[in-house]
């Protein structure tokens, strides 16, 4: 199953499921884990917050934790999860840590300054994320055996509320279509 969202300015969001199995029970608690560089962390935190809000609207408790950059940090974070508290783990891992591309756009158009004059340049700075993320979801007692996994190609501007909404919405929609979550 393939989910694609495309926006203006060359943004692309494509989620491809790689495996899925039925879930025998309903979700009550979800522990969202983000992995990657600090730059990727800046992207993942608002996405996880948006996912947690969507899950809360479905009466599912969700918490987010940034696990770190190294495998040891991730393993330590996962080892701290207790099945009685968090029954589902959802991990998002980037393919690479060098996926952010900074940009500066300088416009030569004339804009009013607000004081009656005109300015000839406008400078906009930001960063584009262009990477593949690996997503997996499993019960805490089966950490090596995810019941759902997917890859997600993301090409977008980091920090945009629209980007956060699209990425989180695409993931939640995929989980709804697979009946892991109740439909909206």
Short mmCIF file of C-alpha atoms in Angstrom, two decimals:
data_model
loop_
_atom_site.label_atom_id
_atom_site.label_comp_id
_atom_site.label_asym_id
_atom_site.label_seq_id
_atom_site.Cartn_x
_atom_site.Cartn_y
_atom_site.Cartn_z
CA UNK A 1 0.00 0.00 0.00
CA UNK A 2 1.41 3.38 -1.00
CA UNK A 3 0.31 6.76 0.35
CA UNK A 4 1.49 9.93 -1.39
CA UNK A 5 0.91 13.57 -0.56
CA UNK A 6 2.37 16.26 -2.73
CA UNK A 7 2.33 19.99 -2.16
CA UNK A 8 3.67 23.12 -3.73
CA UNK A 9 7.33 24.08 -3.95
CA UNK A 10 8.42 20.51 -4.73
CA UNK A 11 7.30 19.07 -1.41
CA UNK A 12 6.79 15.31 -1.44
CA UNK A 13 5.61 12.88 1.18
CA UNK A 14 5.41 9.20 0.24
CA UNK A 15 4.71 6.39 2.69
CA UNK A 16 5.21 2.79 1.54
CA UNK A 17 4.22 0.00 3.87
CA UNK A 18 6.78 -2.83 3.97
CA UNK A 19 4.97 -5.20 6.33
CA UNK A 20 1.72 -5.36 8.24
CA UNK A 21 0.01 -7.89 10.45
CA UNK A 22 -3.26 -7.68 12.32
CA UNK A 23 -3.14 -6.37 15.86
CA UNK A 24 -4.93 -8.71 18.28
CA UNK A 25 -5.85 -5.99 20.78
CA UNK A 26 -6.65 -2.30 20.62
CA UNK A 27 -4.00 0.29 21.36
CA UNK A 28 -4.19 2.00 24.71
CA UNK A 29 -0.67 3.37 25.15
CA UNK A 30 1.83 4.30 22.44
CA UNK A 31 5.44 5.24 23.07
CA UNK A 32 6.77 7.31 20.14
CA UNK A 33 10.55 7.20 19.74
CA UNK A 34 12.55 9.50 17.46
CA UNK A 35 16.11 8.72 16.44
CA UNK A 36 18.70 10.81 14.59
CA UNK A 37 20.80 13.94 14.63
CA UNK A 38 19.77 17.12 16.43
CA UNK A 39 18.56 18.55 13.12
CA UNK A 40 16.32 15.54 12.56
CA UNK A 41 15.16 15.86 16.17
CA UNK A 42 13.95 19.40 15.46
CA UNK A 43 11.81 17.93 12.65
CA UNK A 44 10.53 14.86 14.53
CA UNK A 45 9.43 16.53 17.78
CA UNK A 46 6.56 18.57 16.31
CA UNK A 47 5.51 15.60 14.14
CA UNK A 48 5.39 13.37 17.24
CA UNK A 49 3.45 16.07 19.13
CA UNK A 50 0.89 16.23 16.32
CA UNK A 51 0.63 12.42 16.25
CA UNK A 52 0.15 12.37 20.05
CA UNK A 53 -2.71 14.89 19.73
CA UNK A 54 -4.36 12.76 17.02
CA UNK A 55 -3.99 9.64 19.17
CA UNK A 56 -5.37 11.44 22.24
CA UNK A 57 -8.47 12.35 20.21
CA UNK A 58 -8.93 8.58 19.75
CA UNK A 59 -8.55 7.96 23.52
CA UNK A 60 -5.02 6.55 23.12
CA UNK A 61 -2.31 7.80 25.46
CA UNK A 62 0.92 8.68 23.63
CA UNK A 63 4.28 9.93 24.85
CA UNK A 64 7.32 10.95 22.82
CA UNK A 65 10.97 10.47 23.57
CA UNK A 66 14.04 11.38 21.58
CA UNK A 67 16.24 8.29 21.95
CA UNK A 68 19.47 9.80 20.68
CA UNK A 69 21.85 9.40 17.78
CA UNK A 70 23.66 6.15 18.56
CA UNK A 71 22.43 2.56 18.69
CA UNK A 72 23.46 2.34 22.35
CA UNK A 73 21.30 5.36 23.25
CA UNK A 74 18.35 3.86 21.38
CA UNK A 75 18.75 0.46 23.05
CA UNK A 76 18.89 2.13 26.49
CA UNK A 77 15.71 4.08 25.74
CA UNK A 78 13.89 0.96 24.54
CA UNK A 79 15.11 -1.05 27.57
CA UNK A 80 13.38 1.51 29.80
CA UNK A 81 9.97 0.76 28.31
CA UNK A 82 7.77 -1.40 30.53
CA UNK A 83 4.93 -3.44 28.95
CA UNK A 84 2.50 -2.52 31.71
CA UNK A 85 2.91 1.17 30.89
CA UNK A 86 3.52 1.40 27.14
CA UNK A 87 2.09 -1.47 25.18
CA UNK A 88 2.97 -0.24 21.66
CA UNK A 89 6.30 1.24 20.52
CA UNK A 90 6.47 3.36 17.35
CA UNK A 91 10.00 4.18 16.14
CA UNK A 92 10.99 6.70 13.44
CA UNK A 93 14.60 6.50 12.19
CA UNK A 94 16.15 8.49 9.31
CA UNK A 95 18.29 6.73 6.71
CA UNK A 96 21.04 9.31 7.09
CA UNK A 97 21.95 12.09 9.48
CA UNK A 98 22.92 14.49 6.70
CA UNK A 99 19.49 14.98 5.19
CA UNK A 100 19.02 18.68 5.86
CA UNK A 101 19.97 21.12 3.13
CA UNK A 102 20.13 24.78 4.24
CA UNK A 103 19.04 27.41 1.76
CA UNK A 104 19.05 31.17 1.39
CA UNK A 105 16.77 32.90 -1.08
CA UNK A 106 17.44 36.53 -1.97
CA UNK A 107 14.78 38.41 -3.91
CA UNK A 108 15.50 41.51 -5.99
CA UNK A 109 11.87 42.63 -5.94
CA UNK A 110 10.99 45.97 -4.38
CA UNK A 111 8.88 45.96 -1.23
CA UNK A 112 7.53 48.87 0.85
CA UNK A 113 9.48 49.33 4.08
CA UNK A 114 6.56 50.73 6.10
CA UNK A 115 8.30 54.11 6.41
CA UNK A 116 7.53 55.25 2.90
CA UNK A 117 10.66 53.88 1.23
CA UNK A 118 11.34 50.77 -0.79
CA UNK A 119 13.79 47.98 -0.21
CA UNK A 120 15.35 46.06 -3.06
CA UNK A 121 16.16 42.79 -1.38
CA UNK A 122 14.36 40.26 0.72
CA UNK A 123 16.29 37.40 2.32
CA UNK A 124 14.63 34.15 3.36
CA UNK A 125 16.58 31.37 5.06
CA UNK A 126 15.56 27.86 6.04
CA UNK A 127 16.33 24.20 5.53
CA UNK A 128 14.92 21.43 3.37
CA UNK A 129 14.68 17.87 4.60
CA UNK A 130 15.20 15.26 1.90
CA UNK A 131 15.47 11.77 3.35
CA UNK A 132 13.91 8.37 3.79
CA UNK A 133 12.63 7.44 7.23
CA UNK A 134 12.06 3.93 8.53
CA UNK A 135 8.95 3.50 10.67
CA UNK A 136 8.14 0.44 12.75
CA UNK A 137 5.57 -0.45 15.34
CA UNK A 138 5.66 -3.37 17.75
CA UNK A 139 4.42 -4.60 21.09
CA UNK A 140 6.94 -4.09 23.86
CA UNK A 141 7.36 -7.81 24.48
CA UNK A 142 8.24 -8.40 20.80
CA UNK A 143 10.87 -5.73 20.18
CA UNK A 144 12.53 -7.60 17.32
CA UNK A 145 9.25 -8.42 15.58
CA UNK A 146 7.31 -5.35 14.34
CA UNK A 147 3.69 -5.92 13.37
CA UNK A 148 3.79 -2.87 11.06
CA UNK A 149 6.64 -1.20 9.21
CA UNK A 150 6.98 1.33 6.44
CA UNK A 151 9.37 3.68 4.73
CA UNK A 152 8.56 7.33 4.24
CA UNK A 153 10.27 9.58 1.72
CA UNK A 154 10.08 13.17 2.87
CA UNK A 155 11.11 16.21 0.89
CA UNK A 156 9.90 19.35 2.58
CA UNK A 157 10.78 22.55 4.35
CA UNK A 158 11.61 21.96 8.01
CA UNK A 159 9.66 23.91 10.61
CA UNK A 160 6.57 24.51 8.52
CA UNK A 161 3.29 23.82 10.34
CA UNK A 162 1.86 22.58 7.05
CA UNK A 163 4.70 20.06 6.74
CA UNK A 164 4.14 18.78 10.29
CA UNK A 165 0.40 18.42 9.64
CA UNK A 166 0.97 16.52 6.39
CA UNK A 167 3.58 14.10 7.72
CA UNK A 168 1.68 13.29 10.94
CA UNK A 169 -1.60 13.07 9.01
CA UNK A 170 -0.14 10.66 6.47
CA UNK A 171 1.12 8.33 9.22
CA UNK A 172 -2.17 8.45 11.16
CA UNK A 173 -4.15 7.79 7.95
CA UNK A 174 -2.05 4.71 7.18
CA UNK A 175 -2.65 3.38 10.71
CA UNK A 176 -6.40 4.01 10.37
CA UNK A 177 -6.59 2.24 6.99
CA UNK A 178 -4.93 -0.81 8.54
CA UNK A 179 -7.44 -0.77 11.44
CA UNK A 180 -4.77 -0.17 14.08
CA UNK A 181 -6.64 3.02 14.95
CA UNK A 182 -10.36 3.79 14.77
CA UNK A 183 -11.33 5.87 11.75
CA UNK A 184 -11.94 9.60 12.25
#
